[in-house]
Coordinates of C-alpha atoms and ligand atoms in Angstrom, one line a residue:
Chain A
X23 CA -71.1 -58.1 29.5
X24 CA -67.6 -57.6 30.9
X25 CA -64.5 -56.7 28.5
X26 CA -62.7 -60.2 27.6
X27 CA -58.6 -59.2 27.6
X28 CA -56.6 -60.6 24.2
X29 CA -52.9 -61.2 24.3
X30 CA -51.6 -62.1 20.7
X31 CA -48.3 -62.9 20.1
X32 CA -47.3 -60.8 22.8
X33 CA -43.5 -60.5 23.6
X34 CA -42.7 -57.9 26.6
X35 CA -37.9 -58.2 27.3
X36 CA -35.4 -56.1 30.1
X37 CA -32.4 -54.8 29.0
X38 CA -29.7 -56.3 32.4
X39 CA -26.3 -56.1 32.0
X40 CA -26.2 -56.1 28.2
X41 CA -28.5 -58.9 27.7
X42 CA -31.5 -59.0 26.7
X43 CA -34.2 -61.1 29.1
X44 CA -37.2 -62.6 27.2
X45 CA -39.7 -62.1 30.1
X46 CA -43.1 -62.4 28.1
X47 CA -41.9 -64.6 24.7
X48 CA -44.1 -64.5 22.4
X49 CA -47.6 -65.4 24.5
X50 CA -50.9 -66.4 22.9
X51 CA -53.9 -65.8 25.8
X52 CA -57.2 -64.7 26.5
X53 CA -60.0 -64.7 28.9
X54 CA -63.6 -64.5 29.3
X55 CA -65.3 -61.0 30.1
X56 CA -66.8 -61.6 33.6
X57 CA -64.2 -64.0 35.1
X58 CA -62.6 -63.8 38.3
X59 CA -58.7 -65.4 37.2
X60 CA -56.1 -65.8 39.6
X61 CA -52.4 -65.5 37.9
X62 CA -49.4 -68.3 39.7
X63 CA -45.8 -68.1 38.9
X64 CA -43.0 -68.5 40.5
X65 CA -41.3 -65.5 41.6
X66 CA -39.6 -63.8 37.9
X67 CA -41.3 -65.5 35.8
X68 CA -43.5 -62.5 34.9
X69 CA -46.5 -62.1 36.3
X70 CA -46.6 -58.6 37.3
X71 CA -45.2 -57.6 33.9
X72 CA -48.6 -59.7 32.4
X73 CA -50.1 -57.7 34.2
X74 CA -48.9 -53.8 34.1
X75 CA -49.1 -54.4 30.1
X76 CA -52.9 -55.5 30.8
X77 CA -53.2 -52.3 32.8
X78 CA -52.3 -50.5 30.0
X79 CA -49.2 -49.1 32.4
X80 CA -46.1 -50.5 30.1
X81 CA -45.6 -50.9 26.5
X82 CA -45.2 -54.7 25.1
X83 CA -42.3 -54.9 22.7
X84 CA -44.5 -56.7 20.0
X85 CA -47.7 -58.0 19.9
X86 CA -50.8 -57.2 20.7
X87 CA -52.7 -56.7 23.9
X88 CA -56.6 -56.6 23.8
X89 CA -59.0 -55.5 26.1
X90 CA -62.4 -55.4 25.1
X91 CA -62.1 -53.7 21.6
X92 CA -59.3 -51.3 22.4
X93 CA -55.5 -52.1 20.9
X94 CA -53.5 -51.1 23.8
X95 CA -49.9 -51.1 21.5
X96 CA -51.3 -48.6 19.7
X97 CA -52.3 -45.8 22.2
X98 CA -49.5 -43.7 23.0
X99 CA -48.9 -42.4 26.8
X100 CA -51.5 -39.7 27.1
X101 CA -53.8 -41.9 26.1
X102 CA -52.9 -45.0 28.0
X103 CA -53.3 -42.4 31.1
X104 CA -57.0 -41.7 29.7
X105 CA -57.9 -45.1 28.9
X106 CA -56.5 -46.1 32.5
X107 CA -59.0 -43.9 34.2
X108 CA -62.0 -45.4 33.1
X109 CA -61.6 -48.4 32.4
X110 CA -58.8 -50.6 34.8
X111 CA -58.9 -50.4 38.4
X112 CA -55.8 -51.3 40.4
X113 CA -54.7 -52.7 43.8
X114 CA -51.6 -53.9 44.8
X115 CA -49.7 -55.4 47.4
X116 CA -48.5 -52.8 49.4
X117 CA -51.8 -51.3 49.9
X118 CA -50.7 -47.9 48.5
X119 CA -53.2 -45.1 49.4
X120 CA -51.8 -41.9 49.9
X121 CA -51.6 -41.3 53.1
X122 CA -52.4 -37.2 53.5
X123 CA -56.0 -38.4 52.5
X124 CA -58.7 -40.1 54.1
X125 CA -60.4 -43.3 53.1
X126 CA -63.0 -41.2 51.4
X127 CA -60.5 -38.8 49.5
X128 CA -58.6 -41.5 48.2
X129 CA -61.6 -43.6 46.8
X130 CA -62.6 -40.0 45.2
X131 CA -59.1 -39.2 43.4
X132 CA -59.6 -41.4 40.2
X133 CA -63.7 -39.4 40.4
X134 CA -61.8 -36.2 39.6
X135 CA -61.1 -37.9 36.0
X136 CA -63.8 -37.6 35.0
X137 CA -66.7 -35.1 34.6
X138 CA -68.7 -36.0 37.3
X139 CA -69.2 -32.8 39.9
X140 CA -67.5 -32.6 43.5
X141 CA -71.6 -34.2 44.9
X142 CA -71.2 -36.8 42.8
X143 CA -67.7 -37.3 43.4
X144 CA -68.3 -37.7 47.1
X145 CA -71.6 -40.2 46.7
X146 CA -69.5 -42.2 44.6
X147 CA -66.8 -42.9 46.7
X148 CA -69.1 -43.3 49.6
X149 CA -70.9 -46.1 48.0
X150 CA -68.3 -48.3 47.4
X151 CA -66.7 -47.5 50.7
X152 CA -70.3 -49.3 51.7
X153 CA -69.6 -52.0 49.3
X154 CA -66.5 -52.8 51.2
X155 CA -68.6 -52.6 54.3
X156 CA -65.9 -49.3 55.4
X157 CA -68.9 -46.8 55.3
X158 CA -67.6 -46.0 59.2
X159 CA -64.5 -45.8 58.1
X160 CA -65.0 -42.5 55.8
X161 CA -63.0 -40.0 57.7
X162 CA -59.6 -42.2 58.8
X163 CA -56.3 -41.4 57.2
X164 CA -54.8 -45.1 56.2
X165 CA -52.3 -45.2 59.4
X166 CA -55.7 -45.0 61.5
X167 CA -56.7 -48.7 59.8
X168 CA -55.5 -51.9 59.4
X169 CA -54.4 -53.6 56.7
X170 CA -57.6 -55.5 55.5
X171 CA -59.1 -52.3 56.0
X172 CA -56.5 -50.1 53.8
X173 CA -56.9 -52.8 51.2
X174 CA -60.6 -52.9 51.4
X175 CA -60.0 -49.3 50.7
X176 CA -57.5 -49.7 47.9
X177 CA -60.6 -52.2 46.3
X178 CA -63.2 -48.9 47.0
X179 CA -60.6 -46.8 45.4
X180 CA -60.0 -49.3 42.1
X181 CA -63.8 -49.9 41.7
X182 CA -65.1 -46.1 42.0
X183 CA -64.8 -45.0 38.2
X184 CA -67.0 -48.5 37.7
X185 CA -64.1 -50.0 35.0
X186 CA -64.9 -53.5 34.2
X187 CA -61.3 -55.0 35.1
X188 CA -59.7 -55.0 38.2
X189 CA -55.9 -56.3 38.8
X190 CA -55.0 -57.5 41.5
X191 CA -50.7 -58.2 42.0
X192 CA -50.9 -60.2 45.5
X193 CA -53.7 -58.2 46.9
X194 CA -53.2 -60.3 49.9
X195 CA -49.1 -60.7 50.2
X196 CA -49.3 -58.8 53.2
X197 CA -52.7 -59.9 55.5
X198 CA -52.7 -62.8 57.1
X199 CA -55.3 -65.7 56.6
X200 CA -58.4 -64.1 57.8
X201 CA -58.3 -60.6 56.5
X202 CA -56.8 -61.9 53.6
X203 CA -60.2 -64.3 53.1
X204 CA -62.5 -61.0 53.7
X205 CA -60.6 -59.4 50.8
X206 CA -61.2 -62.4 48.9
X207 CA -64.4 -62.5 49.0
X208 CA -65.0 -59.3 48.5
X209 CA -63.9 -59.8 44.8
X210 CA -65.4 -62.8 44.4
X211 CA -67.9 -60.8 45.1
X212 CA -67.4 -58.0 42.5
X213 CA -66.8 -60.5 40.1
X214 CA -70.4 -62.3 40.6
X215 CA -71.9 -59.3 41.9
X216 CA -71.2 -56.6 39.9
X217 CA -69.3 -58.7 37.1
X218 CA -66.3 -57.9 37.0
X219 CA -63.2 -59.2 35.3
X220 CA -60.7 -59.9 37.4
X221 CA -57.0 -60.9 37.0
X222 CA -54.9 -61.2 40.7
X223 CA -51.8 -62.9 40.6
X224 CA -50.7 -64.4 43.3
X225 CA -48.0 -67.3 45.1
X226 CA -51.1 -68.7 47.2
X227 CA -53.2 -71.1 45.9
X228 CA -55.5 -70.5 48.7
X229 CA -55.9 -67.4 47.4
X230 CA -56.0 -68.6 44.0
X231 CA -59.0 -71.3 45.2
X232 CA -61.2 -68.2 44.9
X233 CA -60.7 -67.5 41.4
X234 CA -63.0 -69.0 38.2
X235 CA -60.1 -70.1 36.5
X236 CA -55.8 -70.1 37.4
X237 CA -53.4 -69.1 34.7
X238 CA -50.4 -70.6 35.2
X239 CA -46.7 -68.8 34.1
X240 CA -43.5 -70.2 34.0
X241 CA -40.7 -68.2 32.7
X242 CA -42.5 -66.0 30.2
X243 CA -44.3 -69.5 29.0
X244 CA -48.5 -70.0 29.2
X245 CA -48.6 -73.4 30.9
X246 CA -52.0 -74.8 32.6
X247 CA -55.1 -72.9 32.5
X248 CA -57.3 -75.0 35.5
X249 CA -60.7 -74.8 36.2
X250 CA -61.4 -75.0 39.6
X251 CA -63.6 -77.6 41.2
X252 CA -66.8 -76.7 41.5
X253 CA -67.2 -73.7 39.0
X254 CA -66.6 -73.1 35.2
Chain B
X10 CA -55.7 -30.6 39.4
X11 CA -56.3 -32.4 42.7
X12 CA -56.7 -29.5 45.2
X13 CA -56.9 -30.9 47.8
X14 CA -54.6 -33.5 47.9
X15 CA -52.2 -30.4 47.0
X16 CA -52.9 -28.6 49.8
X17 CA -53.0 -32.4 52.4
X18 CA -49.2 -32.2 51.2
X19 CA -48.3 -29.4 52.2
X20 CA -50.1 -29.8 55.5
X21 CA -48.9 -33.0 55.9
X22 CA -45.4 -31.7 56.7
X23 CA -45.9 -28.9 58.8
X24 CA -42.5 -27.2 59.7
X25 CA -41.1 -28.0 56.5
X26 CA -43.7 -26.5 55.6
X27 CA -43.8 -23.7 57.3
X28 CA -40.0 -23.2 57.4
X29 CA -40.5 -22.9 53.7
X30 CA -42.6 -20.6 53.9
X31 CA -41.0 -18.6 56.9
X32 CA -38.0 -18.2 54.6
X33 CA -39.6 -16.6 51.6
X34 CA -41.7 -14.2 53.6
X35 CA -38.3 -13.1 55.3
X36 CA -36.4 -12.8 51.5
X37 CA -40.1 -10.9 50.0
X38 CA -39.9 -8.9 52.7
X39 CA -36.0 -8.0 52.9
X40 CA -36.6 -7.3 49.1
X41 CA -39.1 -5.1 49.4
X42 CA -37.8 -3.3 51.9
X43 CA -34.4 -2.8 49.9
X44 CA -36.7 -2.0 46.7
X45 CA -38.3 0.2 48.3
X46 CA -35.3 2.4 49.8
X47 CA -33.8 2.3 46.1
X48 CA -37.2 3.2 44.8
X49 CA -37.4 6.0 47.3
X50 CA -34.2 7.5 46.1
X51 CA -35.1 7.2 42.9
X52 CA -38.5 9.2 43.2
X53 CA -37.2 11.5 45.4
X54 CA -34.4 12.1 42.5
X55 CA -37.3 12.3 40.4
X56 CA -39.1 14.4 42.8
X57 CA -36.4 17.6 42.0
X58 CA -37.8 20.4 41.0
X59 CA -36.6 21.3 37.5
X60 CA -36.4 25.2 38.0
X61 CA -34.3 25.5 41.4
X62 CA -30.3 25.6 41.2
X63 CA -27.8 25.3 44.4
X64 CA -24.8 26.8 44.6
X65 CA -22.6 25.4 46.7
X66 CA -18.7 25.4 47.3
X67 CA -16.4 23.9 44.8
X68 CA -14.1 22.6 47.3
X69 CA -16.9 20.4 49.4
X70 CA -20.5 21.0 50.8
X71 CA -18.9 21.4 54.1
X72 CA -17.1 24.7 53.2
X73 CA -19.2 27.9 53.8
X74 CA -19.9 30.5 50.7
X75 CA -19.3 34.4 51.4
X76 CA -22.7 36.3 52.7
X77 CA -22.2 38.5 49.8
X78 CA -22.7 35.9 46.9
X79 CA -26.4 36.3 47.1
X80 CA -26.4 40.0 46.1
X81 CA -23.9 39.8 43.2
X82 CA -26.2 36.0 42.2
X83 CA -28.9 38.6 42.0
X84 CA -27.5 40.0 39.0
X85 CA -27.6 37.2 36.9
X86 CA -30.7 36.8 34.3
X87 CA -33.0 34.8 34.6
X88 CA -32.7 34.1 38.8
X89 CA -36.1 34.5 40.6
X90 CA -35.0 34.7 43.8
X91 CA -32.3 32.9 46.2
X92 CA -33.0 31.1 49.8
X93 CA -30.0 30.6 52.0
X94 CA -30.1 26.9 53.2
X95 CA -27.8 26.7 56.7
X96 CA -27.5 23.4 58.5
X97 CA -27.4 24.7 61.7
X98 CA -26.6 21.0 63.5
X99 CA -28.2 21.1 67.0
X100 CA -30.0 18.9 69.4
X101 CA -33.5 18.5 70.9
X102 CA -32.6 19.2 74.5
X103 CA -35.3 16.5 75.3
X104 CA -34.1 14.0 73.1
X105 CA -30.3 14.7 72.4
X106 CA -29.5 11.2 70.9
X107 CA -32.3 12.3 68.8
X108 CA -31.6 13.3 64.8
X109 CA -33.3 15.7 62.6
X110 CA -32.5 18.1 60.2
X111 CA -32.1 22.4 61.3
X112 CA -31.2 24.9 58.8
X113 CA -31.6 28.2 59.1
X114 CA -33.1 30.3 55.0
X115 CA -34.3 33.0 53.8
X116 CA -38.2 33.5 55.0
X117 CA -39.4 35.7 52.2
X118 CA -38.6 33.9 49.8
X119 CA -38.1 30.0 51.3
X120 CA -42.0 29.1 50.9
X121 CA -42.6 30.9 47.2
X122 CA -39.5 28.0 45.3
X123 CA -41.5 25.0 47.6
X124 CA -45.0 25.1 46.9
X125 CA -45.1 21.5 47.3
X126 CA -44.9 22.7 51.1
X127 CA -48.2 23.0 52.5
X128 CA -49.0 24.9 56.0
X129 CA -51.5 22.6 57.4
X130 CA -50.9 24.3 61.1
X131 CA -50.1 28.1 61.9
X132 CA -49.1 31.0 60.3
X133 CA -46.5 31.2 57.8
X134 CA -46.7 35.2 58.4
X135 CA -45.9 34.5 61.8
X136 CA -42.8 32.8 60.5
X137 CA -41.8 36.2 59.2
X138 CA -42.4 38.8 62.0
X139 CA -40.8 36.8 64.5
X140 CA -37.0 37.0 64.4
X141 CA -36.5 33.4 67.0
X142 CA -39.4 31.6 64.9
X143 CA -39.9 28.6 63.4
X144 CA -41.2 26.2 60.9
X145 CA -41.3 21.8 61.1
X146 CA -42.4 19.3 59.8
X147 CA -45.6 18.1 60.8
X148 CA -44.4 13.7 61.0
X149 CA -41.9 16.3 63.5
X150 CA -44.7 18.1 65.3
X151 CA -46.1 14.7 66.1
X152 CA -43.2 12.7 67.3
X153 CA -42.0 15.5 70.2
X154 CA -46.0 16.3 70.5
X155 CA -45.3 19.9 69.8
X156 CA -47.6 22.7 69.4
X157 CA -48.0 26.1 67.6
X158 CA -46.6 28.4 69.9
X159 CA -44.3 26.4 71.8
X160 CA -41.0 27.1 72.3
X161 CA -38.1 24.3 71.5
X162 CA -34.7 24.4 73.7
X163 CA -32.4 23.8 70.7
X164 CA -28.7 23.1 71.3
X165 CA -26.0 24.0 69.6
X166 CA -22.9 22.3 68.1
X167 CA -21.3 24.1 65.2
X168 CA -23.2 27.6 66.8
X169 CA -22.9 27.7 70.5
X170 CA -24.5 30.8 72.3
X171 CA -22.1 32.8 74.5
X172 CA -24.9 32.6 77.4
X173 CA -24.3 28.7 77.8
X174 CA -28.2 28.4 77.0
X175 CA -29.7 26.9 74.4
X176 CA -30.8 28.1 71.2
X177 CA -34.5 29.2 71.6
X178 CA -37.3 28.5 69.0
X179 CA -41.0 29.1 68.7
X180 CA -42.6 26.7 66.5
X181 CA -44.9 29.8 64.2
X182 CA -46.2 26.8 61.6
X183 CA -46.3 23.4 61.0
X184 CA -46.4 22.1 57.4
X185 CA -46.4 19.0 55.3
X186 CA -44.6 18.0 51.9
X187 CA -46.4 16.4 49.2
X188 CA -42.7 15.7 47.8
X189 CA -40.2 13.2 48.6
X190 CA -37.9 16.7 47.6
X191 CA -39.0 17.9 51.0
X192 CA -39.3 15.7 54.0
X193 CA -41.2 16.7 56.6
X194 CA -39.1 16.0 59.9
X195 CA -37.3 19.6 59.0
X196 CA -37.4 22.9 61.5
X197 CA -36.9 26.2 59.2
X198 CA -35.8 29.0 61.0
X199 CA -34.9 32.4 60.6
X200 CA -30.6 32.4 58.8
X201 CA -31.4 36.1 60.1
X202 CA -31.8 35.2 63.8
X203 CA -28.7 33.4 63.6
X204 CA -26.7 35.9 61.4
X205 CA -27.6 38.5 64.3
X206 CA -26.4 36.7 67.0
X207 CA -23.2 36.1 65.4
X208 CA -22.4 39.6 64.6
X209 CA -23.6 40.8 67.8
X210 CA -22.0 38.0 70.1
X211 CA -24.5 36.6 71.1
X212 CA -23.3 33.5 69.6
X213 CA -20.2 32.5 68.3
X214 CA -19.5 30.5 65.0
X215 CA -18.7 30.5 60.6
X216 CA -20.5 33.2 59.2
X217 CA -21.4 32.1 55.8
X218 CA -24.3 30.1 54.0
X219 CA -23.6 26.2 53.1
X220 CA -25.4 26.7 49.9
X221 CA -27.3 28.9 47.7
X222 CA -30.8 27.9 46.2
X223 CA -31.4 29.8 42.9
X224 CA -35.1 30.0 41.9
X225 CA -35.3 30.6 38.0
X226 CA -37.6 32.4 36.2
X227 CA -40.3 30.8 33.5
X228 CA -38.7 30.0 30.7
X229 CA -34.5 30.3 31.8
X230 CA -31.8 28.0 30.7
X231 CA -30.9 26.8 33.9
X232 CA -27.3 25.8 32.1
X233 CA -27.1 29.2 31.4
X234 CA -27.5 30.0 34.9
X235 CA -25.1 27.9 36.0
X236 CA -22.3 28.5 34.3
X237 CA -23.0 32.0 34.6
X238 CA -22.7 31.4 38.2
X239 CA -19.7 29.4 38.2
X240 CA -18.2 32.2 36.3
X241 CA -18.9 34.9 38.4
X242 CA -16.6 33.7 41.3
X243 CA -14.5 31.4 38.6
X244 CA -11.3 34.1 40.4
X245 CA -12.4 33.9 44.3
X246 CA -12.5 34.2 47.1
X247 CA -14.7 30.5 47.4
X248 CA -14.4 28.7 43.5
X249 CA -18.9 27.2 43.6
X250 CA -20.6 24.6 41.6
X251 CA -24.1 24.7 40.3
X252 CA -25.7 21.8 39.9
X253 CA -29.5 21.3 39.1
X254 CA -31.5 19.5 42.4
X255 CA -31.5 16.4 40.9
X256 CA -27.7 17.0 40.7
X257 CA -27.5 17.9 43.8
X258 CA -29.9 14.8 46.0
X259 CA -27.4 12.9 43.3
X260 CA -24.6 14.2 45.0
X261 CA -25.9 14.1 48.5
X262 CA -26.8 10.5 48.0
X263 CA -23.9 9.4 46.2
X264 CA -21.6 10.3 49.9
X265 CA -23.1 7.2 50.9
X266 CA -21.4 5.4 48.1
X267 CA -23.1 3.4 45.3
X268 CA -26.6 2.2 47.8
X269 CA -28.7 0.8 44.8
X270 CA -26.0 -1.3 43.5
X271 CA -25.4 -2.8 46.8
X272 CA -28.7 -2.9 47.4
X273 CA -29.4 -4.9 44.6
X274 CA -26.9 -7.2 44.7
X275 CA -28.1 -7.9 48.4
X276 CA -31.3 -8.3 46.9
X277 CA -30.0 -11.2 44.2
X278 CA -28.1 -12.7 46.9
X279 CA -31.8 -13.7 49.1
X280 CA -33.2 -14.6 46.4
X281 CA -30.5 -16.7 45.5
X282 CA -30.7 -18.8 49.0
X283 CA -33.8 -18.7 48.9
X284 CA -34.0 -19.9 45.8
X285 CA -32.4 -22.7 46.6
X286 CA -34.3 -23.4 49.7
X287 CA -37.6 -23.6 48.2
X288 CA -35.9 -26.2 45.8
X289 CA -34.5 -28.1 48.5
X290 CA -38.4 -28.5 49.7
X291 CA -39.4 -29.1 46.2
X292 CA -36.9 -32.0 45.4
X293 CA -37.6 -33.7 48.8
X294 CA -41.2 -33.6 48.5
X295 CA -40.8 -34.9 44.9
X296 CA -38.9 -38.1 45.9
X297 CA -40.5 -39.3 49.0
X298 CA -44.1 -38.8 47.4
X299 CA -42.7 -41.2 44.7
X300 CA -44.9 -43.8 45.8
X301 CA -48.1 -41.3 45.0
X302 CA -46.7 -40.0 41.9
X303 CA -46.5 -43.3 40.6
X304 CA -50.6 -44.3 42.2
X305 CA -51.4 -41.4 40.7
X306 CA -50.2 -42.3 37.3
X307 CA -51.7 -45.5 37.4
X308 CA -55.3 -43.9 38.2
X309 CA -54.7 -42.6 35.1
X310 CA -53.3 -39.3 35.8
X311 CA -51.2 -38.0 32.9
X312 CA -47.3 -37.2 33.0
X313 CA -48.5 -33.8 32.8
X314 CA -51.2 -33.4 35.8
X315 CA -48.2 -34.9 38.0
X316 CA -45.7 -32.7 37.1
X317 CA -48.2 -29.9 37.4
X318 CA -49.1 -30.8 40.9
X319 CA -45.2 -30.6 42.0
X320 CA -45.2 -26.8 40.3
X321 CA -48.4 -25.8 41.9
X322 CA -47.1 -27.0 45.6
X323 CA -44.0 -24.6 45.4
X324 CA -46.0 -21.6 43.7
X325 CA -48.2 -22.6 46.5
X326 CA -45.8 -22.6 49.5
X327 CA -44.1 -19.3 47.2
X328 CA -47.7 -17.3 46.9
X329 CA -48.2 -18.0 50.7
X330 CA -44.7 -16.0 51.6
X331 CA -44.7 -13.6 49.8
X332 CA -48.2 -12.7 50.9
X333 CA -46.9 -13.5 54.4
X334 CA -44.0 -11.3 53.6
X335 CA -45.8 -8.1 51.8
X336 CA -48.6 -7.7 54.2
X337 CA -45.4 -7.6 56.8
X338 CA -43.9 -5.4 54.9
X339 CA -47.1 -3.4 54.6
X340 CA -47.6 -3.2 57.8
X341 CA -43.5 -1.6 59.0
X342 CA -44.3 0.8 55.7
X343 CA -45.4 3.4 58.0
X344 CA -43.5 3.4 61.0
X345 CA -40.2 2.5 58.6
X346 CA -40.9 5.1 56.8
X347 CA -41.0 7.5 59.8
X348 CA -38.1 6.8 61.4
X349 CA -35.8 6.7 58.0
X350 CA -37.3 10.2 56.3
X351 CA -34.2 12.3 57.4
X352 CA -31.2 10.0 55.3
X353 CA -33.5 7.8 53.3
X354 CA -36.8 10.2 52.2
X355 CA -39.1 8.3 49.6
X356 CA -39.1 5.1 51.5
X357 CA -42.5 3.5 50.8
X358 CA -43.9 0.2 49.0
X359 CA -44.8 1.2 45.5
X360 CA -46.9 -0.6 43.0
X361 CA -43.7 -1.9 41.5
X362 CA -42.6 -2.9 44.9
X363 CA -45.8 -5.0 45.3
X364 CA -45.2 -6.3 42.0
X365 CA -41.9 -7.1 42.6
X366 CA -42.6 -9.5 45.5
X367 CA -45.6 -11.3 43.4
X368 CA -42.8 -11.5 40.8
X369 CA -41.2 -13.4 43.2
X370 CA -43.1 -15.8 44.7
X371 CA -44.4 -16.6 41.7
X372 CA -41.0 -16.9 39.7
X373 CA -38.9 -19.2 42.6
X374 CA -42.0 -20.7 42.4
X375 CA -42.2 -22.0 39.0
X376 CA -37.9 -22.5 38.7
X377 CA -38.2 -24.5 41.7
X378 CA -41.0 -26.1 40.5
X379 CA -39.9 -26.8 37.4
X380 CA -37.0 -29.9 38.5
X381 CA -39.1 -31.4 40.8
X382 CA -42.2 -30.7 38.2
X383 CA -40.1 -32.6 35.2
X384 CA -38.8 -35.7 37.0
X385 CA -42.2 -36.4 38.5
X386 CA -43.3 -36.3 34.4
X387 CA -41.1 -38.6 33.6
X388 CA -40.7 -41.0 36.2
X389 CA -43.3 -44.7 34.9
X390 CA -46.0 -45.3 37.1
X391 CA -44.2 -49.1 37.2
X392 CA -40.7 -48.0 38.1
X393 CA -42.4 -45.4 41.1
X394 CA -44.0 -48.4 42.7
X395 CA -41.6 -50.9 41.9
X396 CA -39.6 -48.2 44.4
X397 CA -39.6 -49.6 47.9
X398 CA -41.0 -47.6 50.5
Ligands
ADP6 N1 -37.9 -52.5 34.6 C1 -37.0 -53.9 34.8 N2 -35.9 -53.9 34.5 C2 -35.0 -54.7 34.4 N3 -35.4 -56.5 34.8 C3 -37.0 -56.0 35.1 C4 -37.6 -55.3 34.7 N4 -38.5 -55.7 35.5 C5 -39.0 -56.6 36.0 N5 -37.7 -57.3 35.4 C6 -37.5 -58.3 35.7 O1 -38.0 -58.9 34.9 C7 -38.6 -60.5 35.6 C8 -40.4 -60.9 35.4 O2 -40.3 -59.9 36.6 P1 -41.9 -59.5 37.2 O3 -43.0 -59.4 36.3 O4 -42.2 -58.5 38.3 O5 -41.9 -60.7 37.7 P2 -43.2 -61.4 39.0 O6 -43.9 -60.6 39.0 O7 -43.8 -62.6 38.3 O8 -42.0 -61.9 40.1 C9 -37.6 -60.7 36.5 O9 -36.5 -61.4 36.3 C10 -37.3 -58.9 36.4 O10 -36.4 -59.0 37.9
MG7 MG1 -44.5 -59.6 41.0

């Protein structure tokens, strides 16, 4: 069973020009494991901030962030890094592949943090690339791939260590409709076939349509949580 | 450590990496050569024999001493043998631009006083028997293709023959010295040949001796001999200065100025420059990889690991450069040593030189890597990924 995500009274503020700006204001949110969530809201509403807290990239000022039974707010920097390595996969809007590495090597990179042997890492990276439909592009560098292919490599990298949670920040923001649909279908498959918990930030209602549930965020406060018609 | 990423980052910027490696290579090569020169000089001093003293004019090395001094000094207790050294300053007829030293010496006492010299070809007895004979270093013989039995024409500059022809020395033996105290590119001939020529009018030039070598008997106090000899000629006709061989060499070398300090300063400046070249490369590398570093941190690489990646890259560049510099140095070592033997005796890469090259690579690599490495370690994934790239 994939892990549930819980935010308990989470507050996060940034200092700007001497003023404290509350990006997340005592936010309470529970997400069920194995569910595909879309996170929507206007620009600057705190979506990325929330994603970073759930992914253990940032610290909350107060409150608790639980992924499974781990409270991320109790982990220090090194512990968070180790936790990220095994428990969460990130997909970014700008793909963020390492340009000097091939597709396979990019996917292998997070596997270097596991105790797997070189041969096992390679096999696992190839399996992940096959899963995203890029078995024939493994030795290509990012610049030799299209945007949609790059994002699929990034997704392969995110699932390489087999984490239960995938966090995607506007993963289709830089893609055209058709390519975006392919990427979204892939995320949906990861959720349905592999049971991954997915939290995807998006502006695009059509993209959100691929999720099971849609969370609305506005000025650091939780809005409605919709269940997609035909699902749930 | 993601070695593949490290390597790809280096070869991903081939021009910049090559320039950096090349710069380090040139610097390491230079510093190693400078160090080899310095340690060669030191080695020459260290190789000086403790039982040999040298007597020269108190005025200058270029002022001759009278021949009569030899007899007088022989009465000083503790002196076992005396050998003249007279600078000839000739030019080889077949290579007037080339330079090598020629000295007139006393055959009877010369070789026994310099046990570091071994005759490799010909015979020293033949040298003693033939007035016009000479003994030459093996490197000199190799350079000009001289064989035992061959006659070598040398035109005098200080000592001219009255018939206007060059002097002719017959190679009786070839030697090899195992100590930098005596180089392998010198021609030694009988001083008496020169003296007889001057006395009989066969040649013109000053009749005297530049330096007397005094060999002391075992257990002799060198200071006592020095003082006795100096005192002997206190009232002329020529005052003398008696020194140990080490001190003599030191004075000879210091005629070139304080070479070791100068070389060290040049070496230091080279290191300083190279440090900034590598630092610049690494700062550029670190900056343009900000996003990559952020991604790695998001994937779970620790601050330490990401910082070490840049330190390791810096070490790799410097290591490759040092290896190339030392490699070229080793290739150049033998020819360079031969080319400089007459004025830089003892030039050679020793363990200390190679160690110095390696230490530079590690030192510059570490220091130049630490700054960008620290920046990489402190960077947060969020800040790195926010940067537009
Ligand atoms: N490091 C930071 N320093 C200051 N302000 C920040 C920082 N990160 C985010 N913010 C601000 O917090 C707010 C929420 O940002 P973000 O979570 O990125 O919003 P979203 O992803 O919903 O567009 C914005 O107003 C943004 O400018
Ligand atoms: Mg955002």
